[in-house]
Amino acid sequence: MAEMLRESPYPMVSIAEATATIMAHTRPLASEEIETFSALGRVLAGDITSPEDIPDVPKSAMDGYALRAADGLAPRRVVGELTAGGFAEVMLAPGEATRIMTGAPLPPGADAMIPVELTTERDGLLYIQRELQPGDYVHVVGQDVRRGQTVLTTGTTIGAAEIGILATLGITRIPVYRQPRVAILATGDEVVEPGSPRPAGAVRDSNRYALMAAVREAGGIPVSLGIARDDRDVQRQAILHGLDQADVLITSGGVSMGTRDLIKPLLAELGTVHFGRIAFKPGKPTTFATIGGKLVFGLPGYPVSSLVSFEVFVRPALRALQGDASPFRPQIEVTLAEPIRPSPDRPEYQRIIVRYQAGRFTAVTTGSQSSSRLLSLRGANGLLLVPAGDTVYPAGSTLPALLTGPLIV
């Protein structure tokens, strides 16, 4: 039997150092071209410029009348009607006007329009309540978008508005960064599938399924590698198999200092371990390595440690692999609604519920912050960054927090 280590051979690194190390080894994946309308959530791999002016001709901004501003307040003879889908077949002469609907092209000869609310039409004549200047109430050529204008930039995450912009411009295929394939391996003799009988003392594999969901939420494609028992050759083959079919490998468990914690030695044998411990709670033994240029994250076995470590260290890397120009979660200042006790030796990311109330962000914890208590993540929409120390932060204090979900109001 292997001897249990008394002290880790890996120096402790700070959260900032760990993050910087990971990002220094993370580069966007290759791009691919896909249909615009299936691009929701994907990240642009090239700037998009407009092939045309929007609008392409002067158009009415409102329902009303198209006319010549130079005619002043004199009554105009109404000579027709234009709808948004129609085309002007008349040339407006001096002293003439035509009804026009929102979005309809101005007819030749017209240089302004007036909303219907500022007019009276009687016996075929139009009376207006104010004088106009050329261009009043008109959407001019290129007002919304100019031909050649950059409308979306590389690194933009495609949402509903972006799809609308692309559809407006007739752009039906766009370049996006490839989604990372992420292989996820659970380890441990004590781990069983959720649907299998659970012997006394065994644990169901929550980590792998939670991590697969987290990978999907981050825009990646999860690949399940199942459960590898605590055998060096079994885990080595599982790691190699994962690296063969994915861009990123995540392991769960086996990164502490027990006799069956085999992941770190295997990663060191197969590649380069860049760090093996972080001054961070929960998740001190979180490990980062590269093997053949691919990223490998060894996450702790405790469920909360696994997911929080993923959120803080893995998720930004997955976003950066997709070319996301802003791969990190937003950070805000929150006001504590209750006292918070820090960890004496390590900064801690406590699970919290953030609300926006009375013009400020307030935070309450989700209860016990035990690394094994998955319920501490239920309903949480933030992670409170609590510096190490011995002094309790009283209610009313402010601390930074990462927003991990929608705000509650």
Coordinates of C-alpha atoms in Angstrom, one line a residue:
M1 CA 0.0 0.0 0.0
A2 CA 1.3 3.5 -0.9
E3 CA 2.3 5.7 2.0
M4 CA 0.1 8.6 2.9
L5 CA 1.7 12.0 2.2
R6 CA 2.2 14.2 5.3
E7 CA 2.7 17.4 3.2
S8 CA 1.7 18.3 -0.3
P9 CA 4.6 18.7 -2.7
Y10 CA 2.8 21.6 -4.4
P11 CA 3.2 25.1 -3.2
M12 CA 0.0 27.0 -2.3
V13 CA -0.9 29.6 -4.9
S14 CA -3.3 32.6 -4.5
I15 CA -6.6 32.8 -6.3
A16 CA -5.3 35.5 -8.5
E17 CA -2.2 33.5 -9.4
A18 CA -4.2 30.4 -10.2
T19 CA -6.6 32.4 -12.4
A20 CA -3.7 34.1 -14.3
T21 CA -2.0 30.7 -14.8
I22 CA -5.1 29.2 -16.3
M23 CA -5.9 32.1 -18.6
A24 CA -2.3 32.2 -19.8
H25 CA -2.7 28.7 -21.1
T26 CA -6.2 29.3 -22.6
R27 CA -6.6 30.4 -26.2
P28 CA -9.8 30.5 -28.3
L29 CA -10.6 27.3 -30.3
A30 CA -10.8 27.3 -34.1
S31 CA -13.8 29.0 -35.7
E32 CA -16.6 27.5 -37.8
E33 CA -19.4 28.9 -39.9
I34 CA -23.0 28.2 -38.8
E35 CA -26.5 29.3 -39.6
T36 CA -27.3 32.6 -37.9
F37 CA -30.6 31.3 -36.5
S38 CA -28.9 28.4 -34.6
A39 CA -26.2 30.7 -33.1
L40 CA -27.9 31.6 -29.8
G41 CA -25.3 31.6 -27.1
R42 CA -22.4 31.2 -29.4
V43 CA -19.5 33.7 -29.7
L44 CA -18.6 35.6 -32.8
A45 CA -15.2 34.7 -34.4
G46 CA -15.1 37.8 -36.7
D47 CA -16.5 41.3 -37.0
I48 CA -19.8 41.7 -38.8
T49 CA -20.1 44.7 -41.1
S50 CA -23.3 45.9 -42.7
P51 CA -23.6 45.2 -46.5
E52 CA -26.3 47.9 -46.8
D53 CA -27.8 51.1 -45.4
I54 CA -30.7 50.7 -43.0
P55 CA -33.1 52.3 -44.0
D56 CA -32.0 52.1 -47.7
V57 CA -34.4 55.0 -48.7
P58 CA -36.0 57.8 -46.6
K59 CA -39.0 56.5 -44.7
S60 CA -41.8 57.8 -42.6
A61 CA -41.2 57.7 -38.9
M62 CA -44.9 57.8 -38.0
D63 CA -48.4 57.6 -39.5
G64 CA -49.3 60.9 -41.1
Y65 CA -48.7 62.8 -44.3
A66 CA -45.7 63.2 -46.6
L67 CA -45.2 66.7 -47.9
R68 CA -42.8 69.5 -48.9
A69 CA -41.5 71.6 -46.0
A70 CA -41.2 74.7 -48.2
D71 CA -45.0 74.9 -48.6
G72 CA -45.2 76.3 -45.0
L73 CA -48.6 76.4 -43.4
A74 CA -50.6 76.5 -46.6
P75 CA -53.3 73.8 -47.1
R76 CA -52.2 70.9 -49.3
R77 CA -54.2 68.8 -51.7
V78 CA -54.2 65.1 -50.6
V79 CA -53.3 63.0 -53.7
G80 CA -53.0 59.5 -52.4
E81 CA -51.9 57.1 -49.7
L82 CA -48.7 55.1 -49.1
T83 CA -48.3 52.0 -46.9
A84 CA -45.1 50.5 -45.5
G85 CA -45.0 47.8 -48.2
G86 CA -46.0 50.0 -51.1
F87 CA -44.0 52.1 -53.5
A88 CA -44.6 55.7 -54.4
E89 CA -46.0 56.1 -57.9
V90 CA -46.5 59.8 -57.7
M91 CA -44.2 62.8 -57.7
L92 CA -45.4 65.3 -55.1
A93 CA -45.8 68.7 -56.6
P94 CA -45.8 72.0 -54.7
G95 CA -49.0 72.3 -52.6
E96 CA -49.6 68.5 -52.5
A97 CA -49.4 65.9 -49.8
T98 CA -50.0 62.1 -49.5
R99 CA -51.1 60.0 -46.6
I100 CA -48.3 57.8 -45.4
M101 CA -48.0 55.0 -42.9
T102 CA -45.1 54.3 -40.5
G103 CA -42.1 52.8 -42.4
A104 CA -43.4 53.7 -45.9
P105 CA -40.8 55.2 -48.3
L106 CA -41.2 59.0 -48.9
P107 CA -42.5 59.7 -52.4
P108 CA -40.3 61.7 -54.8
G109 CA -40.8 65.4 -54.2
A110 CA -41.4 65.0 -50.4
D111 CA -38.7 66.0 -47.9
A112 CA -40.7 65.8 -44.6
M113 CA -43.7 64.3 -43.0
I114 CA -46.1 65.3 -40.3
P115 CA -47.8 63.1 -37.7
V116 CA -51.5 62.7 -38.1
E117 CA -52.1 64.2 -34.7
L118 CA -50.8 67.6 -35.9
T119 CA -53.2 67.7 -38.9
T120 CA -56.8 68.1 -40.1
E121 CA -58.0 66.7 -43.4
R122 CA -61.2 68.2 -44.8
D123 CA -62.7 68.1 -48.3
G124 CA -59.5 66.7 -49.8
L125 CA -57.3 69.3 -48.2
L126 CA -54.7 68.9 -45.5
Y127 CA -54.3 71.6 -42.8
I128 CA -51.2 71.4 -40.6
Q129 CA -50.6 72.9 -37.2
R130 CA -46.9 73.8 -37.4
E131 CA -44.3 74.6 -40.0
L132 CA -41.7 71.9 -40.8
Q133 CA -38.1 71.6 -41.7
P134 CA -36.7 69.2 -44.4
G135 CA -36.1 65.8 -42.7
D136 CA -38.7 66.3 -39.9
Y137 CA -40.2 62.9 -38.8
V138 CA -38.2 61.1 -41.5
H139 CA -35.8 58.2 -41.0
V140 CA -33.0 59.1 -43.4
V141 CA -30.8 56.7 -45.4
G142 CA -28.4 54.9 -43.0
Q143 CA -29.9 56.4 -39.9
D144 CA -30.0 53.0 -38.1
V145 CA -27.1 51.3 -39.8
R146 CA -24.6 52.6 -42.4
R147 CA -23.2 50.4 -45.2
G148 CA -19.8 49.2 -44.1
Q149 CA -20.5 49.9 -40.4
T150 CA -19.3 47.3 -37.9
V151 CA -22.4 46.2 -36.2
L152 CA -21.1 43.2 -34.1
T153 CA -17.5 42.6 -33.0
T154 CA -15.4 39.5 -32.4
G155 CA -16.0 38.1 -29.0
T156 CA -19.7 39.1 -28.9
T157 CA -22.0 36.5 -27.4
I158 CA -25.0 36.1 -29.7
G159 CA -28.4 36.8 -28.1
A160 CA -31.9 37.6 -29.3
A161 CA -31.0 41.2 -30.3
E162 CA -27.9 40.1 -32.2
I163 CA -29.9 37.5 -34.2
G164 CA -32.4 40.3 -35.0
I165 CA -29.6 42.6 -36.2
L166 CA -28.2 39.8 -38.4
A167 CA -31.6 39.0 -39.8
T168 CA -32.3 42.6 -40.6
L169 CA -29.1 42.7 -42.6
G170 CA -29.8 39.5 -44.4
I171 CA -26.8 37.7 -42.9
T172 CA -27.8 34.1 -42.6
R173 CA -24.4 32.5 -41.8
I174 CA -21.8 33.7 -39.4
P175 CA -18.3 32.7 -38.0
V176 CA -18.3 31.5 -34.4
Y177 CA -15.7 29.9 -32.2
R178 CA -16.1 26.2 -31.7
Q179 CA -17.7 25.0 -28.5
P180 CA -15.2 23.1 -26.3
R181 CA -15.8 19.4 -25.8
V182 CA -15.3 18.7 -22.1
A183 CA -14.7 15.2 -20.8
I184 CA -15.8 14.6 -17.2
L185 CA -14.5 11.8 -15.1
A186 CA -15.6 10.8 -11.6
T187 CA -13.2 8.8 -9.5
G188 CA -13.4 6.7 -6.4
D189 CA -14.3 3.1 -5.3
E190 CA -17.0 4.6 -3.1
V191 CA -18.8 6.3 -6.0
V192 CA -21.9 4.7 -7.6
E193 CA -24.3 5.7 -10.3
P194 CA -27.4 7.5 -9.1
G195 CA -29.7 4.8 -10.4
S196 CA -27.7 1.9 -8.9
P197 CA -28.1 0.3 -5.4
R198 CA -26.0 2.2 -2.9
P199 CA -24.0 0.0 -0.5
A200 CA -23.5 1.3 3.0
G201 CA -21.0 4.1 3.1
A202 CA -21.0 4.6 -0.7
V203 CA -22.0 7.9 -2.3
R204 CA -24.0 8.5 -5.5
D205 CA -22.2 10.3 -8.2
S206 CA -23.7 13.9 -8.1
N207 CA -20.5 15.6 -9.1
R208 CA -20.3 14.3 -12.7
Y209 CA -23.9 15.1 -13.5
A210 CA -23.7 18.6 -11.8
L211 CA -20.5 19.3 -13.7
M212 CA -22.0 18.2 -17.0
A213 CA -24.9 20.6 -16.4
A214 CA -22.4 23.4 -15.5
V215 CA -20.5 22.8 -18.7
R216 CA -23.7 23.0 -20.8
E217 CA -24.6 26.3 -19.0
A218 CA -21.1 27.6 -19.9
G219 CA -21.6 26.8 -23.5
G220 CA -19.5 23.6 -23.7
I221 CA -20.3 20.1 -24.8
P222 CA -20.0 17.6 -22.0
V223 CA -18.7 14.1 -22.5
S224 CA -19.2 11.6 -19.7
L225 CA -16.4 9.3 -19.0
G226 CA -18.2 7.5 -16.2
I227 CA -16.6 6.4 -12.9
A228 CA -13.0 5.2 -12.6
R229 CA -12.2 3.1 -9.6
D230 CA -9.1 3.8 -7.5
D231 CA -6.7 2.0 -9.7
R232 CA -3.8 3.7 -11.3
D233 CA -4.0 2.0 -14.7
V234 CA -7.8 2.4 -14.8
Q235 CA -7.6 6.1 -14.1
R236 CA -4.7 6.6 -16.5
Q237 CA -6.6 4.9 -19.4
A238 CA -9.7 7.0 -18.6
I239 CA -7.7 10.2 -18.6
L240 CA -6.1 9.3 -22.0
H241 CA -9.5 8.3 -23.4
G242 CA -10.9 11.7 -22.3
L243 CA -8.1 13.6 -23.8
D244 CA -8.5 11.7 -27.1
Q245 CA -12.1 13.0 -27.6
A246 CA -12.2 16.4 -25.8
D247 CA -10.6 19.8 -25.6
V248 CA -10.8 19.9 -21.8
L249 CA -10.7 17.2 -19.1
I250 CA -12.3 17.6 -15.7
T251 CA -11.8 15.0 -13.0
S252 CA -13.7 14.8 -9.8
G253 CA -12.0 13.5 -6.6
G254 CA -8.6 11.9 -6.1
V255 CA -6.7 15.2 -5.7
S256 CA -6.0 15.2 -2.0
M257 CA -3.2 13.4 -0.1
G258 CA -4.7 10.0 0.6
T259 CA -3.2 6.7 -0.6
R260 CA -5.9 6.4 -3.2
D261 CA -5.6 10.0 -4.5
L262 CA -4.0 9.2 -7.8
I263 CA -4.9 12.1 -10.1
K264 CA -2.1 14.5 -9.4
P265 CA 0.7 11.9 -9.9
L266 CA -0.9 10.8 -13.2
L267 CA -1.3 14.3 -14.5
A268 CA 2.4 15.0 -13.6
E269 CA 3.4 11.8 -15.5
L270 CA 1.3 12.6 -18.6
G271 CA 1.9 16.4 -18.8
T272 CA 2.7 19.4 -16.7
V273 CA 0.9 20.3 -13.4
H274 CA 0.9 24.1 -13.1
F275 CA -0.5 24.2 -9.6
G276 CA -1.8 21.6 -7.2
R277 CA -3.1 23.7 -4.3
I278 CA -4.9 27.1 -4.0
A279 CA -5.4 29.3 -1.0
F280 CA -9.1 29.1 -1.5
K281 CA -12.1 27.7 0.3
P282 CA -13.8 25.4 -0.6
G283 CA -11.5 23.7 -3.0
K284 CA -7.9 23.9 -1.7
P285 CA -6.6 20.8 -3.6
T286 CA -8.0 22.1 -7.0
T287 CA -5.4 21.2 -9.6
F288 CA -4.6 22.6 -13.1
A289 CA -2.4 20.8 -15.7
T290 CA -1.9 20.8 -19.4
I291 CA -1.4 17.6 -21.4
G292 CA -0.6 17.9 -25.1
G293 CA -1.8 21.5 -25.1
K294 CA -5.2 20.5 -23.6
L295 CA -6.5 21.9 -20.3
V296 CA -7.0 19.5 -17.4
F297 CA -8.7 20.4 -14.1
G298 CA -8.6 18.1 -11.1
L299 CA -11.5 19.1 -8.9
P300 CA -12.1 18.0 -5.3
G301 CA -14.5 15.2 -4.5
Y302 CA -16.8 17.2 -2.1
P303 CA -19.8 18.3 -4.2
V304 CA -19.7 21.9 -3.1
S305 CA -15.9 22.2 -3.5
S306 CA -16.3 20.7 -7.0
L307 CA -19.0 23.1 -8.2
V308 CA -17.5 26.2 -6.6
S309 CA -14.1 25.5 -8.0
F310 CA -15.7 25.0 -11.4
E311 CA -17.4 28.3 -11.2
V312 CA -14.3 30.3 -10.1
F313 CA -11.6 28.6 -12.2
V314 CA -13.1 26.3 -15.0
R315 CA -16.0 28.3 -16.2
P316 CA -13.9 31.4 -17.2
A317 CA -11.6 29.1 -19.1
L318 CA -14.4 27.5 -21.0
R319 CA -15.8 30.9 -21.9
A320 CA -12.3 32.1 -23.1
L321 CA -12.0 28.9 -25.2
Q322 CA -15.1 30.1 -27.0
G323 CA -13.7 33.5 -27.6
D324 CA -15.9 35.3 -25.1
A325 CA -14.5 38.8 -24.7
S326 CA -15.8 38.9 -21.1
P327 CA -15.3 35.4 -19.7
F328 CA -15.6 36.3 -16.0
R329 CA -18.8 36.6 -14.0
P330 CA -19.7 40.2 -13.0
Q331 CA -18.5 41.3 -9.6
I332 CA -20.5 43.7 -7.4
E333 CA -20.4 45.1 -3.9
V334 CA -23.1 43.7 -1.6
T335 CA -24.3 44.7 1.9
L336 CA -24.5 41.9 4.4
A337 CA -27.9 41.3 5.9
E338 CA -26.3 39.2 8.6
P339 CA -22.9 38.7 10.2
I340 CA -20.4 36.7 8.3
R341 CA -17.6 34.7 9.9
P342 CA -14.5 34.4 7.7
S343 CA -12.1 31.4 7.5
P344 CA -9.0 32.0 9.5
D345 CA -6.5 30.7 6.9
R346 CA -8.0 31.1 3.4
P347 CA -10.2 33.4 1.4
E348 CA -13.7 31.8 1.2
Y349 CA -16.4 31.9 -1.5
Q350 CA -19.6 31.6 0.5
R351 CA -22.8 30.8 -1.3
I352 CA -25.3 33.6 -1.0
I353 CA -28.6 34.9 -2.3
V354 CA -28.3 38.4 -3.7
R355 CA -31.3 40.8 -3.8
Y356 CA -31.6 44.4 -5.0
Q357 CA -33.5 46.3 -2.4
A358 CA -33.8 50.1 -1.6
G359 CA -31.2 51.0 -4.2
R360 CA -28.5 48.5 -3.0
F361 CA -27.5 44.9 -3.3
T362 CA -28.0 42.8 -0.2
A363 CA -26.8 39.3 0.6
V364 CA -27.8 36.5 2.9
T365 CA -26.0 33.2 3.1
T366 CA -27.7 29.9 2.1
G367 CA -27.0 28.4 5.6
S368 CA -24.2 26.0 6.5
Q369 CA -21.3 26.3 4.1
S370 CA -20.0 22.7 4.5
S371 CA -18.2 21.4 1.5
S372 CA -20.4 18.4 1.4
R373 CA -23.7 20.2 1.7
L374 CA -25.1 20.7 -1.9
L375 CA -28.1 22.4 -0.4
S376 CA -25.9 25.4 0.2
L377 CA -25.9 25.9 -3.6
R378 CA -29.7 25.6 -3.9
G379 CA -31.1 29.0 -4.9
A380 CA -27.8 30.7 -4.7
N381 CA -27.2 33.4 -7.2
G382 CA -23.9 34.7 -5.9
L383 CA -20.6 33.8 -4.3
L384 CA -19.4 36.1 -1.5
L385 CA -15.7 36.8 -1.5
V386 CA -14.7 36.7 2.2
P387 CA -11.1 37.5 3.0
A388 CA -9.3 35.3 5.5
G389 CA -9.2 36.6 9.0
D390 CA -10.5 36.3 12.6
T391 CA -12.8 39.3 12.7
V392 CA -16.5 38.7 12.1
Y393 CA -18.0 41.0 9.4
P394 CA -21.2 42.6 11.0
A395 CA -24.5 43.1 9.3
G396 CA -24.3 46.2 7.2
S397 CA -20.7 45.6 6.1
T398 CA -19.9 45.5 2.4
L399 CA -18.0 42.7 0.6
P400 CA -17.4 41.9 -3.1
A401 CA -19.5 39.1 -4.6
L402 CA -19.7 37.3 -8.0
L403 CA -23.1 37.2 -9.6
T404 CA -23.7 33.7 -10.8
G405 CA -27.5 33.9 -11.5
P406 CA -30.3 36.4 -12.0
L407 CA -30.9 39.0 -9.4
I408 CA -33.8 38.7 -7.0
V409 CA -35.8 41.9 -6.4

